PDB file of C-alpha atoms in Angstrom:
ATOM      1  CA  MET A 268      15.315  14.828  13.040  1.00 87.00           C
ATOM      2  CA  LYS A 269      12.955  12.532  14.939  1.00 94.00           C
ATOM      3  CA  ILE A 270       9.929  11.530  12.842  1.00 96.00           C
ATOM      4  CA  SER A 271       6.524  10.265  13.959  1.00 94.00           C
ATOM      5  CA  LYS A 272       2.929  10.257  12.763  1.00 93.00           C
ATOM      6  CA  GLN A 273       2.460  13.466  14.766  1.00 95.00           C
ATOM      7  CA  ASN A 274       4.985  15.469  12.707  1.00 96.00           C
ATOM      8  CA  ALA A 275       5.030  13.557   9.387  1.00 97.00           C
ATOM      9  CA  GLU A 276       3.356  14.874   6.238  1.00 97.00           C
ATOM     10  CA  HIS A 277      -0.191  13.434   6.206  1.00 98.00           C
ATOM     11  CA  TYR A 278      -2.482  12.632   3.283  1.00 96.00           C
ATOM     12  CA  VAL A 279      -5.829  10.904   2.774  1.00 96.00           C
ATOM     13  CA  TRP A 280      -6.271   8.224   0.114  1.00 93.00           C
ATOM     14  CA  GLY A 281      -8.960   5.811  -1.017  1.00 87.00           C
ATOM     15  CA  ASP A 282     -12.147   5.698   1.027  1.00 86.00           C
ATOM     16  CA  GLY A 283     -11.009   7.442   4.225  1.00 93.00           C
ATOM     17  CA  CYS A 284      -7.565   5.849   4.546  1.00 97.00           C
ATOM     18  CA  ASP A 285      -4.617   7.785   5.991  1.00 98.00           C
ATOM     19  CA  GLY A 286      -0.942   7.927   5.109  1.00 97.00           C
ATOM     20  CA  TRP A 287       2.058   9.578   6.740  1.00 98.00           C
ATOM     21  CA  TYR A 288       5.339  10.091   4.878  1.00 97.00           C
ATOM     22  CA  LEU A 289       8.056   8.954   7.272  1.00 97.00           C
ATOM     23  CA  HIS A 290      10.726   9.386   4.589  1.00 96.00           C
ATOM     24  CA  LYS A 291      10.767  10.843   1.074  1.00 94.00           C
ATOM     25  CA  GLY A 292      13.812  10.499  -1.125  1.00 90.00           C
ATOM     26  CA  ASP A 293      15.180   7.928  -3.547  1.00 91.00           C
ATOM     27  CA  GLU A 294      12.828   5.627  -1.643  1.00 95.00           C
ATOM     28  CA  THR A 295       9.688   6.336   0.357  1.00 96.00           C
ATOM     29  CA  ILE A 296       8.614   4.958   3.703  1.00 97.00           C
ATOM     30  CA  ILE A 297       4.948   5.468   4.505  1.00 97.00           C
ATOM     31  CA  HIS A 298       2.862   4.499   7.536  1.00 98.00           C
ATOM     32  CA  GLU A 299      -0.692   3.822   6.367  1.00 98.00           C
ATOM     33  CA  ARG A 300      -3.978   3.183   8.148  1.00 98.00           C
ATOM     34  CA  MET A 301      -7.017   1.503   6.563  1.00 98.00           C
ATOM     35  CA  PRO A 302     -10.382   1.547   8.352  1.00 98.00           C
ATOM     36  CA  PRO A 303     -12.453  -1.665   8.307  1.00 98.00           C
ATOM     37  CA  GLY A 304     -14.053  -2.516   4.962  1.00 96.00           C
ATOM     38  CA  THR A 305     -11.790  -0.337   2.816  1.00 97.00           C
ATOM     39  CA  SER A 306      -9.598  -1.118  -0.190  1.00 94.00           C
ATOM     40  CA  GLU A 307      -7.487   0.657  -2.737  1.00 93.00           C
ATOM     41  CA  GLU A 308      -7.820   0.789  -6.503  1.00 91.00           C
ATOM     42  CA  ARG A 309      -5.951  -1.986  -8.298  1.00 93.00           C
ATOM     43  CA  HIS A 310      -2.832  -0.555  -9.933  1.00 93.00           C
ATOM     44  CA  LEU A 311       0.827  -1.174 -10.684  1.00 94.00           C
ATOM     45  CA  HIS A 312       4.100   0.713 -10.545  1.00 94.00           C
ATOM     46  CA  GLU A 313       6.362   0.554 -13.595  1.00 94.00           C
ATOM     47  CA  ARG A 314       9.632   1.233 -11.738  1.00 95.00           C
ATOM     48  CA  ALA A 315       9.050   0.904  -8.007  1.00 96.00           C
ATOM     49  CA  ALA A 316       9.303  -2.272  -5.965  1.00 97.00           C
ATOM     50  CA  GLN A 317       7.246  -2.111  -2.787  1.00 98.00           C
ATOM     51  CA  PHE A 318       7.299  -3.933   0.529  1.00 98.00           C
ATOM     52  CA  PHE A 319       4.185  -3.903   2.734  1.00 98.00           C
ATOM     53  CA  PHE A 320       4.733  -4.787   6.418  1.00 98.00           C
ATOM     54  CA  ILE A 321       1.645  -5.171   8.610  1.00 98.00           C
ATOM     55  CA  LEU A 322       1.857  -3.583  12.062  1.00 98.00           C
ATOM     56  CA  THR A 323      -1.698  -4.179  13.325  1.00 98.00           C
ATOM     57  CA  GLY A 324      -4.852  -5.746  11.920  1.00 98.00           C
ATOM     58  CA  GLN A 325      -5.474  -8.110   9.033  1.00 98.00           C
ATOM     59  CA  VAL A 326      -5.376  -7.354   5.297  1.00 98.00           C
ATOM     60  CA  VAL A 327      -5.691  -9.236   2.048  1.00 98.00           C
ATOM     61  CA  MET A 328      -3.290  -8.330  -0.754  1.00 98.00           C
ATOM     62  CA  GLU A 329      -4.131  -9.267  -4.329  1.00 96.00           C
ATOM     63  CA  THR A 330      -1.064  -9.540  -6.552  1.00 95.00           C
ATOM     64  CA  ASP A 331      -1.571 -10.346 -10.216  1.00 87.00           C
ATOM     65  CA  GLY A 332      -4.603 -12.562  -9.468  1.00 89.00           C
ATOM     66  CA  GLU A 333      -3.212 -14.272  -6.335  1.00 95.00           C
ATOM     67  CA  TRP A 334      -4.638 -13.547  -2.864  1.00 96.00           C
ATOM     68  CA  HIS A 335      -2.444 -13.309   0.263  1.00 98.00           C
ATOM     69  CA  GLU A 336      -3.767 -12.928   3.811  1.00 98.00           C
ATOM     70  CA  LEU A 337      -1.401 -10.908   5.994  1.00 98.00           C
ATOM     71  CA  GLY A 338      -1.481 -10.278   9.729  1.00 98.00           C
ATOM     72  CA  PRO A 339       0.718  -8.464  12.250  1.00 98.00           C
ATOM     73  CA  GLN A 340       4.458  -8.879  11.727  1.00 98.00           C
ATOM     74  CA  GLU A 341       3.989 -10.278   8.205  1.00 98.00           C
ATOM     75  CA  GLY A 342       4.939  -8.650   4.929  1.00 98.00           C
ATOM     76  CA  ILE A 343       4.943  -9.039   1.169  1.00 98.00           C
ATOM     77  CA  ARG A 344       7.148  -7.680  -1.632  1.00 98.00           C
ATOM     78  CA  ILE A 345       5.482  -6.400  -4.793  1.00 97.00           C
ATOM     79  CA  PRO A 346       7.887  -6.357  -7.765  1.00 97.00           C
ATOM     80  CA  PRO A 347       7.706  -3.536 -10.336  1.00 96.00           C
ATOM     81  CA  GLY A 348       5.053  -4.115 -12.995  1.00 94.00           C
ATOM     82  CA  THR A 349       2.868  -6.324 -10.754  1.00 96.00           C
ATOM     83  CA  PRO A 350      -0.823  -5.346 -10.581  1.00 95.00           C
ATOM     84  CA  HIS A 351      -1.930  -5.275  -6.948  1.00 96.00           C
ATOM     85  CA  CYS A 352      -4.398  -3.930  -4.402  1.00 95.00           C
ATOM     86  CA  ILE A 353      -4.826  -4.179  -0.655  1.00 96.00           C
ATOM     87  CA  HIS A 354      -8.130  -4.815   1.147  1.00 96.00           C
ATOM     88  CA  ASN A 355      -9.113  -4.556   4.792  1.00 97.00           C
ATOM     89  CA  ARG A 356     -12.029  -6.989   5.018  1.00 95.00           C
ATOM     90  CA  SER A 357     -11.872  -7.219   8.807  1.00 96.00           C
ATOM     91  CA  HIS A 358     -13.849  -5.392  11.487  1.00 97.00           C
ATOM     92  CA  ASP A 359     -10.763  -3.539  12.793  1.00 97.00           C
ATOM     93  CA  ALA A 360      -8.456  -0.907  11.368  1.00 98.00           C
ATOM     94  CA  ALA A 361      -5.171  -2.100   9.874  1.00 98.00           C
ATOM     95  CA  GLU A 362      -1.875  -0.215  10.021  1.00 98.00           C
ATOM     96  CA  PHE A 363       1.188  -1.033   7.963  1.00 98.00           C
ATOM     97  CA  LEU A 364       4.405   0.322   6.496  1.00 98.00           C
ATOM     98  CA  VAL A 365       4.925   0.670   2.747  1.00 98.00           C
ATOM     99  CA  ILE A 366       8.540   0.932   1.607  1.00 98.00           C
ATOM    100  CA  SER A 367       8.985   1.828  -2.072  1.00 97.00           C
ATOM    101  CA  LYS A 368      12.214   2.028  -4.051  1.00 97.00           C
ATOM    102  CA  PRO A 369      12.445   4.140  -6.035  1.00 92.00           C
ATOM    103  CA  GLY A 370       9.675   6.397  -4.760  1.00 88.00           C
ATOM    104  CA  THR A 371       6.304   6.060  -6.467  1.00 86.00           C
ATOM    105  CA  LYS A 372       5.637   9.694  -7.406  1.00 85.00           C
ATOM    106  CA  GLY A 373       4.431   9.662 -11.024  1.00 85.00           C
ATOM    107  CA  ASP A 374       4.898   5.873 -11.234  1.00 88.00           C
ATOM    108  CA  ARG A 375       1.352   4.639 -10.562  1.00 89.00           C
ATOM    109  CA  ILE A 376      -0.804   3.207 -13.363  1.00 90.00           C
ATOM    110  CA  PRO A 377      -4.438   2.791 -12.230  1.00 88.00           C
ATOM    111  CA  GLN A 378      -6.590  -0.226 -13.055  1.00 78.00           C
ATOM    112  CA  ASP A 379      -8.612   1.597 -15.705  1.00 77.00           C
ATOM    113  CA  ARG A 380      -5.411   1.935 -17.758  1.00 70.00           C
ATOM    114  CA  LEU A 381      -4.299  -1.673 -17.257  1.00 65.00           C
ATOM    115  CA  LYS A 382      -4.882  -4.078 -20.116  1.00 59.00           C
ATOM    116  CA  LEU A 383      -5.886  -6.929 -17.811  1.00 48.00           C
ATOM    117  CA  THR A 384      -9.072  -8.871 -17.307  1.00 43.00           C
ATOM    118  CA  GLU A 385     -11.147  -8.150 -14.231  1.00 43.00           C
ATOM    119  CA  ILE A 386     -10.563 -10.544 -11.347  1.00 39.00           C
TER     120      ILE A 386
END
């Protein structure tokens, strides 16, 4: 079956961000949109590796205390167990794909449960 944002399962996350499940299975593929000035809660996944691929806009990804600026056609892999969060500090919306294997359902540990110092 053909899949697009128009027929994919939609959800809202963070502070007005959108996600569309393009594929759910032993891995997930999600198209996400972050309005300007938004970010997610710092967290990690115990089992899932993730790959973020930027389609439009600019984001900053924090991974275990390191900061990475990403623009269109750039990506970053987040290994399992790596604390991370994505920020859109620009004046434009950012859209990107998130590919997770295995899927992240039930695998997310939020920052308030991490035993790490604040960055």
